[in-house]
Amino acid sequence: MSDRSKLVDKYFRTENLPHIWCPGCSHGITTRAIVKAIDDLGLNPENVVIVSGIGCSSRAAGYLNFNTLHTTHGRALAYATGIKVSNPKLDVIVITGDGDASAIGGNHLIHACRRNIDLTVIVFNNSIYGMTGGQYSPTTPHEAFGTTAPYGNIDRAFDLVKLVEGAGATYVARGTAYHALQLTNYIKKAITHKGLSVVEAVSSCPTYYGRRNKLGDAVAMIQWMKDTFVEKRAYERLDEEQRIGKFPFGEFVNIEAPEYTDKLYQMINEVEARHEAGV
Amino acid sequence: MNKKALLMQGNEACVRGALYAGMRFYSGYPITPSTEIAEMSAVLLPTVGGAFIQMEDEIGGIAAAIGASIAGKKAMTATSGPGFTLKMENLGYAVMSEIPLVIVDVQRGGPSTGLPTQSSQADVMQTKWGSHGDNSLIVLSPNSVTETFYLTVEAFNLAEKYRTPVVILTDEVIGHAREKIILPEPGEIEIFDRLPPLEDRPYRPFGVEEGDKVPRFAAFGTGYRYNITGLYHNESGFPSNSQENAKLMLERIHNKLKDEEIIKYEKYQMEDAEYVFLAFGSTSRSAVAAVNELRAEGYKVGLFRPITIWPSPEKAIDEIASKVEGICVAEMNLGQYVLEVERIAAGRTKVSHLGRANGDILRPEEFVNHAKEYFNER
Ligand SMILES: Cc1ncc(C[n+]2csc(CCOP(=O)(O)OP(=O)(O)O)c2C)c(N)n1
Ligand code: SF4
């Protein structure tokens, strides 16, 4: 595809390719959606900062030719907060996995949402810890299998959309690797949205999640997304029985609320002016 | 101009020193006995256009500060005991990715929540070895309110000059003591800022240019797009699995701190001393009183006070070890820095320990009794 190679040449650090992802991993699709969104919006790459945590998904940062920061497991949002507060002009995008964002980084996630700081968070949710070899995560479905859930997962899973909505995120959407076009659109809206935005990108890890749960190959897993995820408005029209085994994707929250760095600098400017005036 | 003497607490002097050095970002989480540092930063930073943010925990506190430094601000975080433990992973990140940063540890009694309102010096090994891997960083220990101010300025300067986290290791006594201080005028102390990339050549984010000590620093958003990671990385900042690269990189990060100009210490009554106390931080104050008392009675004792705790003042301790009959390492713990002194002394002189970890400071009479015992048994 010529479009793809154009994006690769324009935004990837081609000297660092090939990437580390397994064949059929959907992390590439989501990474492309992010780059496509940046390109469509015409953002100045010099002002784009990508902050990631640790995980297969978080490795995306290093391949992208922006200001990229690959941090520690779960902490990307805290690093990103320091960057955004220090230079609010920057477009700060956080790339994180389901484990990175909602297990070890869960505290930073809810507090970033609460502050409504202008960051864009893309959660690559493959329902598993990919990098460490297939242990269950907070989004692994109840009764699904992982290497540390050999008899079926007894935990209950987070619904990330509800979690971040409850915590105060002001733009929340869910896309999937199959619905890549819509995913790109949600990411675009998330980036332009002023405040904390979260896009959950439903992803596939054929190597560990797929194999353990006998979901077939990479293509079958993407096909599963196509068959299972229904656009939110259509989903709402389904009756209870029809909803069984289906999940909604789409935009869930899109509201305006005071943004953190705006408030912070308003306060700083007032205090500084008063201080300089000697009051 | 006549400078006014102020009465100031150690923790406030730390914030004043940080602002003098150019701190424009503070992020942290409250914990006794360091909380005043957060509170003063919240009050004073906005007056100079700087940002204060209270994070959700100490991990977020150090992570946000590292982020701020990467965006070009001079950043600080402060904590005590349990909070310092939480900072360890990301302290290692700052070592590995060479981010200038100042971390204050106002020591309190441990382990665990321990003695929140009482003093200790039991984090001295944790500062160096608390984060996994072969960590190297700078640790400074002030022994007064005035020195807290000056060492905080120094900590920022060293962090910028060597691209490294610098820990200010103070303690409850110094942090909460109120003492007279005369603040320097702006411009009186030289302030160092990290060096920006050279314009006449391609930027190598983790390559050292000839004549430089460390790689030059491009803040994010200033037109240099590159990668920062806590993984071993090549000169461009991209992760590398090469063992040869790992070896060279770790050596470089270690060796940059072997610069003798980092090492600071103070000698008191050392010229003809036969027996020497080695003490730092608040403990050194009792040691001075004890040395005075012992000298008045004719005992030839002296005090060596490391100000730079890590890297340890190895040359100076080495020289003392080859000259004196004995060294007593006094510290508010069950025996930590004494291990470093024993290592350097390598059996050439008798090294003993005077210490306790119950929250109480070491008293001058304890030093006096210890020394007299030594001289009596000699
Ligand atoms: C503090 C810490 N704990 C554990 C790990 C090991 N670890 C690395 S990645 C990872 C899980 C990543 O899973 P997720 O965030 O879902 O991303 P994925 O790899 O599936 O894309 C874990 C547990 C680590 N690097 N650091
Ligand atoms: S292990 Fe799973 S998440 Fe990681 S690269 Fe392979 S398929 Fe992707």
XYZ file of C-alpha atoms and ligand atoms in Angstrom:
691
model
C 0.000 0.000 0.000
C 1.578 3.231 -1.093
C -0.197 5.247 1.619
C 1.330 3.060 4.295
C 4.864 3.336 2.980
C 4.476 7.112 2.721
C 3.531 7.250 6.394
C 6.419 4.958 7.267
C 8.924 7.115 5.426
C 7.511 10.282 6.893
C 7.113 9.320 10.540
C 9.026 6.136 11.334
C 12.646 5.805 12.302
C 13.176 3.370 9.463
C 16.735 2.649 10.601
C 15.220 0.952 13.661
C 12.907 -1.341 11.693
C 11.958 -4.177 11.537
C 9.933 -3.933 14.734
C 9.896 -6.528 17.512
C 6.214 -7.459 17.198
C 5.102 -10.990 16.283
C 3.624 -11.574 12.859
C -0.103 -10.898 13.112
C 0.110 -8.724 16.220
C -2.356 -5.869 15.936
C -0.081 -3.331 17.663
C 1.148 -2.299 14.212
C -2.399 -1.442 13.097
C -2.986 0.764 16.126
C 0.407 2.435 15.781
C -0.419 3.191 12.157
C -3.770 4.647 13.229
C -1.956 7.028 15.579
C 0.475 8.116 12.886
C -2.347 8.524 10.369
C -4.246 10.703 12.846
C -1.166 12.881 13.410
C -0.679 13.174 9.655
C -4.329 13.968 8.943
C -4.295 16.666 11.603
C -1.092 18.115 10.183
C 0.548 18.307 13.600
C 4.069 19.689 13.670
C 6.211 16.636 14.483
C 8.593 18.822 16.489
C 5.787 19.434 18.971
C 4.557 15.863 19.167
C 5.681 13.933 22.236
C 4.971 10.222 22.530
C 5.309 8.802 26.028
C 4.992 5.078 26.616
C 5.322 2.647 29.495
C 6.588 -0.918 29.272
C 5.103 -3.719 27.200
C 4.966 -4.813 23.566
C 2.627 -1.911 22.843
C 4.879 0.595 24.560
C 7.699 -0.317 22.198
C 5.838 1.598 19.487
C 7.281 4.887 20.775
C 10.846 4.100 19.770
C 9.934 3.505 16.124
C 8.240 6.862 15.709
C 10.189 9.933 14.709
C 8.795 12.356 17.258
C 10.017 13.311 20.727
C 9.695 9.826 22.198
C 9.985 8.731 25.800
C 9.909 5.061 26.753
C 9.494 5.137 30.532
C 8.957 2.568 33.295
C 6.090 0.085 33.650
C 2.842 1.929 34.368
C 4.321 5.376 34.819
C 3.947 6.904 31.366
C 1.070 9.137 32.454
C 3.036 10.577 35.350
C 6.008 11.370 33.092
C 3.610 12.827 30.531
C 2.041 15.007 33.221
C 5.445 16.532 34.020
C 6.089 17.209 30.341
C 2.682 18.727 29.633
C 2.773 20.959 32.711
C 6.267 22.124 31.766
C 5.357 22.903 28.172
C 1.596 22.983 27.511
C 2.192 23.759 23.822
C 3.317 20.192 23.185
C 0.907 17.547 21.841
C 1.490 14.756 24.311
C 0.248 11.292 23.359
C 0.576 8.337 25.725
C 0.896 4.823 24.330
C 0.169 2.134 26.880
C -0.997 -1.486 27.211
C -3.936 -2.757 29.250
C -1.588 -4.004 31.959
C 0.582 -0.911 31.830
C -2.400 1.446 32.016
C -4.819 -0.300 34.321
C -2.800 -2.617 36.585
C 0.534 -1.133 37.626
C -0.395 2.277 36.197
C -4.017 2.309 37.340
C -3.427 4.957 39.964
C -1.820 7.358 37.496
C -4.603 6.653 34.993
C -7.469 7.591 37.285
C -5.698 10.665 38.615
C -4.781 11.941 35.160
C -8.477 11.564 34.269
C -9.518 13.357 37.443
C -7.230 16.307 36.670
C -8.484 16.482 33.084
C -4.981 17.333 31.915
C -4.715 17.700 28.140
C -3.120 14.348 27.286
C -4.217 11.755 24.744
C -4.047 8.205 26.023
C -4.198 5.280 23.611
C -4.636 1.965 25.426
C -3.612 -1.015 23.292
C -5.961 -3.484 24.973
C -5.089 -7.043 24.003
C -6.507 -8.471 27.261
C -3.166 -9.997 28.232
C 0.401 -9.255 29.303
C 2.060 -9.815 25.943
C 5.649 -8.908 26.651
C 6.039 -11.217 29.625
C 4.408 -14.122 27.829
C 0.667 -14.256 28.386
C -0.232 -13.686 32.038
C -3.741 -12.420 32.805
C -4.278 -8.669 33.037
C -7.054 -6.533 34.564
C -8.872 -6.724 31.211
C -8.618 -10.475 30.718
C -12.226 -11.688 30.625
C -13.555 -13.728 33.521
C -12.862 -17.437 32.872
C -10.448 -16.795 29.995
C -7.020 -18.398 30.129
C -3.554 -17.033 30.712
C -0.290 -18.628 31.803
C -1.062 -17.483 35.345
C -4.743 -18.373 34.939
C -4.249 -21.980 33.822
C -7.656 -23.037 35.196
C -9.518 -20.001 33.932
C -9.404 -16.432 35.205
C -11.319 -15.992 38.458
C -10.802 -12.198 38.416
C -13.422 -9.931 36.950
C -12.322 -7.606 34.162
C -12.238 -3.833 33.999
C -14.397 -2.107 31.437
C -11.803 0.549 30.607
C -14.345 2.904 29.086
C -16.432 2.939 32.244
C -13.349 3.144 34.433
C -11.956 6.279 32.818
C -15.375 7.853 32.435
C -15.955 7.399 36.149
C -12.527 8.871 36.879
C -13.313 12.027 34.935
C -11.916 11.675 31.408
C -13.641 14.169 29.128
C -13.236 12.292 25.841
C -13.589 8.511 25.798
C -13.852 6.237 22.770
C -13.351 2.591 21.940
C -12.142 1.381 18.591
C -10.777 -1.910 17.391
C -7.941 -3.024 15.168
C -10.562 -4.238 12.661
C -12.378 -0.888 12.598
C -9.111 0.932 11.876
C -10.729 3.832 10.032
C -13.009 4.667 12.925
C -10.118 4.136 15.316
C -8.107 6.758 13.440
C -11.033 9.157 13.657
C -11.387 8.671 17.406
C -7.666 9.276 17.852
C -7.931 12.467 15.821
C -10.776 13.702 17.974
C -8.921 12.661 21.111
C -5.851 14.639 20.075
C -7.835 17.787 19.257
C -9.978 17.439 22.383
C -8.880 19.784 25.162
C -8.619 17.660 28.274
C -7.818 14.082 29.150
C -8.869 11.765 26.352
C -8.711 8.015 26.311
C -9.073 5.815 23.265
C -9.256 2.126 23.996
C -7.948 0.244 20.984
C -9.183 -3.335 21.175
C -6.170 -5.337 20.059
C -5.099 -8.886 19.471
C -2.190 -10.902 20.753
C -2.373 -14.065 18.664
C 0.849 -15.401 20.158
C -0.334 -15.620 23.743
C -3.958 -14.669 24.208
C -5.091 -16.232 20.955
C -3.199 -19.465 21.440
C -4.157 -19.971 25.098
C -7.798 -19.321 24.390
C -7.922 -21.242 21.110
C -9.133 -18.231 19.163
C -7.422 -19.200 15.953
C -4.807 -17.295 14.023
C -4.274 -13.559 13.675
C -6.881 -13.239 10.937
C -9.474 -15.145 12.966
C -8.902 -12.803 15.896
C -9.455 -9.733 13.729
C -12.529 -11.426 12.275
C -13.748 -11.915 15.849
C -13.545 -8.152 16.385
C -15.592 -7.598 13.238
C -18.262 -10.064 14.402
C -18.345 -8.983 18.035
C -18.074 -5.200 18.118
C -21.105 -3.187 17.144
C -21.135 0.573 16.727
C -22.517 2.120 19.892
C -25.745 3.532 18.418
C -26.556 0.252 16.716
C -25.658 -1.583 19.928
C -28.112 0.574 21.858
C -30.910 -0.474 19.524
C -30.274 -4.171 20.254
C -32.453 -5.884 22.836
C -30.908 -7.673 25.779
C -30.775 -11.049 24.091
C -29.197 -9.680 20.938
C -26.508 -7.989 23.041
C -25.191 -11.276 24.394
C -21.660 -11.783 23.125
C -21.557 -8.314 21.561
C -19.650 -5.236 22.665
C -20.117 -1.617 21.670
C -17.449 0.544 20.082
C -17.660 4.250 19.350
C -17.579 7.509 21.286
C -18.782 7.296 24.867
C -17.848 10.645 26.375
C -17.207 13.985 24.731
C -17.691 16.858 27.145
C -16.033 20.157 27.920
C -14.530 20.801 31.334
C -11.778 23.063 32.681
C -8.386 21.744 31.629
C -5.618 21.310 34.192
C -2.730 23.259 32.644
C -5.093 26.121 31.737
C -6.163 26.377 35.354
C -2.617 25.955 36.614
C -1.142 28.726 34.476
C -4.057 31.023 35.181
C -3.211 30.649 38.869
C 0.549 30.950 38.284
C 0.127 34.094 36.183
C -2.078 35.706 38.804
C 0.270 34.860 41.667
C 3.315 35.973 39.699
C 1.696 39.294 38.765
C 0.666 39.939 42.361
C 4.154 39.020 43.544
C 5.809 41.355 41.036
C 3.464 44.145 42.027
C 4.504 43.553 45.607
C 1.075 42.611 46.943
C 24.288 46.330 50.981
C 23.708 45.020 54.461
C 22.361 41.524 54.271
C 19.675 40.570 56.692
C 20.001 37.466 58.782
C 16.876 35.339 58.734
C 15.658 32.595 60.995
C 14.857 29.658 58.759
C 14.012 25.981 58.894
C 16.216 23.481 57.025
C 13.386 22.382 54.769
C 12.654 25.974 53.798
C 16.334 26.624 53.114
C 16.199 23.694 50.726
C 13.351 25.284 48.749
C 15.065 28.696 48.794
C 18.249 27.092 47.488
C 16.322 25.251 44.792
C 14.687 28.473 43.618
C 18.036 30.250 43.680
C 19.388 27.505 41.412
C 16.463 27.903 39.027
C 13.969 25.227 40.073
C 10.765 25.753 38.090
C 8.977 22.475 38.751
C 8.212 20.478 41.864
C 6.136 17.332 42.099
C 5.750 15.145 45.125
C 3.590 13.510 47.731
C 3.434 14.698 51.362
C 5.313 12.782 54.041
C 6.791 13.719 57.400
C 9.409 15.108 57.930
C 9.799 16.416 54.373
C 6.326 17.923 53.894
C 7.418 21.554 54.411
C 9.473 21.265 51.221
C 6.310 20.529 49.237
C 4.352 23.216 51.065
C 6.995 25.913 50.542
C 7.349 24.934 46.898
C 3.585 25.242 46.455
C 3.722 28.749 47.922
C 6.844 30.046 46.211
C 7.040 28.409 42.778
C 4.087 30.313 41.272
C 5.676 33.611 42.362
C 8.446 32.960 39.830
C 6.243 31.388 37.169
C 7.056 27.838 38.210
C 4.698 24.899 38.609
C 3.940 22.813 41.675
C 1.926 19.646 41.376
C 0.930 17.227 44.096
C 0.942 13.796 42.521
C -1.018 10.703 43.508
C 2.002 9.011 45.083
C 5.791 9.271 45.324
C 6.268 7.260 42.154
C 4.230 9.821 40.265
C 6.177 12.533 42.081
C 9.546 11.492 40.729
C 8.167 10.436 37.328
C 6.548 13.832 36.721
C 9.745 15.568 37.827
C 11.760 13.548 35.319
C 9.213 14.447 32.646
C 9.549 18.124 33.537
C 13.325 17.915 33.306
C 13.022 16.302 29.873
C 10.838 19.243 28.857
C 13.667 21.555 29.960
C 12.738 22.616 33.483
C 14.892 22.286 36.568
C 12.872 19.905 38.705
C 12.879 18.611 42.256
C 10.976 16.128 44.374
C 11.301 15.535 48.112
C 10.300 12.730 50.422
C 11.164 10.630 53.467
C 11.438 6.963 54.436
C 8.641 4.958 52.760
C 8.344 7.559 50.010
C 12.034 7.330 49.206
C 11.635 3.587 48.818
C 8.819 4.149 46.306
C 11.045 6.419 44.259
C 13.749 3.833 43.714
C 12.670 2.430 40.335
C 12.409 5.800 38.665
C 15.548 7.059 40.367
C 17.257 4.264 38.433
C 15.512 5.461 35.290
C 17.018 8.934 35.740
C 20.464 7.371 36.236
C 20.109 5.248 33.102
C 18.649 7.926 30.860
C 20.894 10.630 32.381
C 18.213 13.093 33.399
C 19.174 16.034 35.629
C 17.033 15.866 38.752
C 17.209 16.726 42.451
C 15.674 14.379 45.021
C 15.572 15.284 48.685
C 15.394 12.562 51.321
C 14.712 13.966 54.781
C 15.557 10.829 56.712
C 13.296 9.492 59.443
C 13.428 6.307 61.463
C 12.833 3.054 59.569
C 12.363 0.301 58.476
C 8.813 0.723 57.171
C 6.784 3.633 58.542
C 9.156 3.427 61.512
C 9.506 6.652 63.436
C 7.868 9.342 61.302
C 8.792 12.314 63.465
C 12.253 11.251 64.580
C 15.618 11.340 62.943
C 17.816 8.729 61.355
C 20.686 8.265 58.929
C 19.710 4.781 57.909
C 19.052 5.561 54.230
C 22.700 6.193 53.465
C 23.191 2.838 51.736
C 19.767 2.966 50.105
C 20.658 6.189 48.308
C 23.452 4.358 46.537
C 22.198 0.789 46.348
C 18.433 1.090 46.745
C 17.597 0.999 43.062
C 18.467 -2.229 41.283
C 21.483 -2.545 39.028
C 24.881 -0.906 39.345
C 23.582 2.497 40.245
C 25.751 5.576 40.280
C 24.591 8.963 41.408
C 25.612 11.885 43.592
C 24.508 12.169 47.218
C 25.141 15.281 49.309
C 24.676 15.607 53.060
C 24.236 19.042 54.687
C 24.768 19.548 58.431
C 23.083 22.915 58.934
C 20.313 25.121 57.626
C 22.796 27.345 55.819
C 24.538 24.388 54.258
C 21.174 22.963 53.181
C 20.701 26.113 51.116
C 24.134 25.995 49.532
C 24.128 22.260 48.892
C 20.728 22.471 47.230
C 22.167 25.034 44.826
C 25.136 22.730 44.355
C 22.855 19.731 43.802
C 21.108 21.473 40.910
C 24.441 22.557 39.449
C 25.847 19.036 39.625
C 22.653 17.522 38.211
C 22.849 19.853 35.219
C 26.601 19.519 34.746
C 26.747 15.725 34.953
C 23.249 14.855 33.675
C 22.488 12.828 36.744
C 20.041 12.625 39.621
C 21.464 14.167 42.781
C 20.113 13.210 46.193
C 20.194 15.664 49.071
C 20.373 13.386 52.073
C 19.264 15.374 55.048
C 17.440 14.255 58.173
C 14.648 15.222 60.512
C 16.966 17.237 62.754
C 18.440 19.359 59.946
C 15.111 19.567 58.110
C 13.229 20.890 61.103
C 15.971 22.900 62.826
C 15.584 26.677 62.793
C 18.865 28.508 62.442
C 20.190 31.854 61.385
C 20.920 32.156 57.703
C 22.117 34.963 55.447
C 20.968 34.321 51.902
C 23.292 35.193 49.020
C 22.273 37.786 46.449
C 21.299 36.578 42.986
C 24.474 36.181 40.944
C 26.687 35.544 43.955
C 26.803 31.814 43.293
C 27.385 30.569 39.774
C 24.425 28.698 38.335
C 25.036 25.972 35.799
C 22.600 25.010 33.058
C 22.787 21.827 30.994
C 24.581 22.335 27.686
C 22.382 22.433 24.576
C 23.284 20.554 21.365
C 26.032 22.004 19.181
C 24.665 23.535 16.012
C 27.578 22.640 13.747
C 27.034 18.879 13.821
C 24.287 16.269 13.959
C 22.890 15.841 17.449
C 23.879 12.628 19.213
C 21.528 12.492 22.225
C 23.727 10.003 24.064
C 27.098 10.635 22.482
C 29.719 12.741 24.227
C 31.299 15.517 22.174
C 35.029 16.132 22.477
C 35.830 18.260 25.487
C 32.482 17.547 27.150
C 31.864 15.452 30.247
C 28.396 14.200 29.283
C 26.031 14.150 26.295
C 24.392 17.474 25.494
C 20.743 17.839 26.383
C 17.980 18.814 23.989
C 14.709 19.458 25.767
C 11.677 17.882 24.112
C 9.984 20.354 21.815
C 13.141 22.263 20.863
C 13.532 20.767 17.417
C 15.534 17.617 18.129
C 13.445 14.502 17.872
C 14.995 11.543 19.602
C 14.216 8.628 21.898
C 14.818 8.306 25.629
C 14.556 4.892 27.301
C 15.576 3.107 30.486
C 16.821 0.210 28.386
C 20.440 0.160 27.357
C 20.566 2.316 24.270
C 22.836 3.457 21.497
C 23.948 7.050 20.889
C 20.651 7.863 19.206
C 18.713 6.676 22.246
C 17.260 3.591 20.603
C 17.261 0.363 22.683
C 20.239 -1.913 22.100
C 20.816 -5.493 23.230
C 24.508 -5.392 22.398
C 26.621 -6.497 25.345
C 29.528 -4.453 24.084
C 27.311 -1.365 23.991
C 25.943 -2.127 27.486
C 29.449 -2.375 28.880
C 30.581 0.907 27.377
C 27.415 2.717 28.364
C 27.495 1.625 31.996
C 31.187 2.446 32.222
C 30.563 5.911 30.866
C 27.732 6.561 33.339
C 29.961 5.385 36.194
C 33.089 7.149 35.088
C 31.492 10.553 34.570
C 31.039 10.745 38.351
C 34.679 9.961 39.098
C 35.446 13.652 38.641
C 37.301 14.863 41.767
C 35.501 18.209 41.644
C 32.311 16.448 42.792
C 33.948 15.404 46.070
C 33.475 17.734 49.007
C 34.409 17.221 52.626
C 35.483 19.128 55.706
C 38.348 18.445 58.079
C 38.349 19.664 61.665
C 41.368 19.401 63.988
C 42.865 16.798 61.714
C 46.514 18.018 61.438
C 47.876 16.066 64.406
C 44.860 13.877 65.124
C 45.606 10.363 66.319
C 42.009 9.288 66.486
C 39.371 10.484 64.065
C 35.606 10.685 64.053
C 33.965 10.370 60.677
C 30.456 11.812 60.745
C 28.076 13.557 58.364
C 24.804 15.452 58.571
C 23.377 16.288 61.973
C 25.643 13.738 63.673
C 28.683 15.811 62.730
C 27.396 18.657 64.891
C 27.674 16.521 68.023
C 31.060 15.345 66.809
C 32.384 18.927 66.619
C 31.268 19.576 70.192
C 32.933 16.354 71.309
C 36.195 17.138 69.506
C 36.312 20.545 71.205
C 35.760 18.997 74.609
C 38.316 16.248 74.053
C 40.916 18.661 72.674
C 40.473 20.846 75.774
C 41.445 17.800 77.798
C 44.473 17.146 75.592
C 43.186 14.278 73.463
C 44.400 14.409 69.889
C 41.144 13.805 68.081
C 39.793 15.185 64.840
C 36.704 15.086 62.656
C 36.370 14.182 59.019
C 33.011 15.139 57.569
C 32.078 13.837 54.131
C 29.753 16.322 52.423
C 29.639 14.288 49.246
C 28.513 10.914 50.558
C 28.459 9.213 47.163
C 30.752 8.949 45.376
C 32.585 8.576 48.692
C 35.638 10.793 49.329
C 37.826 7.795 48.771
C 41.172 9.546 48.365
C 40.753 11.612 51.511
C 39.634 8.636 53.604
C 42.468 6.587 52.157
C 44.976 9.202 53.255
C 43.507 9.376 56.756
C 43.506 5.601 57.057
C 47.236 5.508 56.406
C 47.968 8.196 59.003
C 45.775 7.757 62.080
C 45.495 5.084 64.754
C 41.772 4.678 64.463
C 38.625 5.945 62.789
C 35.241 5.929 64.474
C 32.349 6.195 62.048
C 29.402 7.764 63.856
C 25.980 7.548 62.240
C 22.351 7.201 63.298
C 22.007 3.620 62.132
C 23.268 0.156 63.025
C 26.353 0.416 60.826
C 26.220 1.424 57.180
C 28.749 4.020 56.034
C 31.241 2.286 58.300
C 31.267 -0.509 55.722
C 32.475 1.908 53.063
C 35.138 3.279 55.408
C 36.275 -0.244 56.302
C 36.523 -1.038 52.611
C 38.729 1.980 51.954
C 40.824 1.562 55.117
C 41.409 -2.069 54.167
C 42.791 -3.015 57.554
C 45.394 -0.229 57.761
C 43.738 1.389 60.755
C 41.215 0.312 63.363
C 37.706 1.214 62.173
C 34.903 1.226 64.711
C 31.281 2.247 64.738
C 29.295 4.485 67.030
C 25.647 4.356 66.219
C 22.101 3.841 67.213
C 18.764 3.690 65.387
C 16.118 4.655 67.918
C 15.301 8.136 66.622
C 17.606 9.889 69.081
C 20.586 11.905 67.856
C 24.058 10.873 68.942
C 25.092 13.085 71.850
C 28.533 14.718 72.274
C 29.124 12.792 75.517
C 28.764 9.526 73.614
C 31.609 10.600 71.335
C 33.652 11.708 74.336
C 33.140 8.432 76.171
C 33.942 6.446 73.054
C 37.207 8.322 72.484
C 38.284 8.126 76.125
C 37.694 4.415 76.122
C 39.897 4.145 73.073
C 42.696 6.230 74.581
C 42.480 4.407 77.928
C 42.788 0.997 76.314
C 45.600 2.059 74.034
C 7.933 -2.806 37.601
C 7.817 -3.831 36.541
N 7.079 -4.940 36.775
C 6.976 -5.883 35.824
C 7.596 -5.734 34.619
C 7.466 -6.828 33.609
N 6.555 -6.503 32.505
C 6.999 -5.972 31.355
S 5.803 -5.684 30.263
C 4.620 -6.306 31.319
C 3.186 -6.414 30.926
C 2.829 -5.653 29.727
O 1.510 -5.897 29.400
P 0.622 -4.807 28.712
O 0.797 -3.486 29.360
O -0.771 -5.296 28.656
O 1.268 -4.650 27.251
P 1.459 -5.706 26.052
O 2.827 -6.285 26.218
O 0.394 -6.735 26.152
O 1.354 -4.864 24.840
C 5.197 -6.708 32.510
C 4.430 -7.315 33.609
C 8.363 -4.557 34.423
N 9.026 -4.314 33.283
N 8.441 -3.644 35.387
S 3.468 -11.174 22.306
Fe 1.420 -10.605 21.694
S 1.333 -8.390 22.098
Fe 3.474 -8.964 22.067
S 4.150 -8.628 19.966
Fe 3.547 -10.781 20.116
S 1.425 -10.790 19.492
Fe 1.937 -8.671 19.952
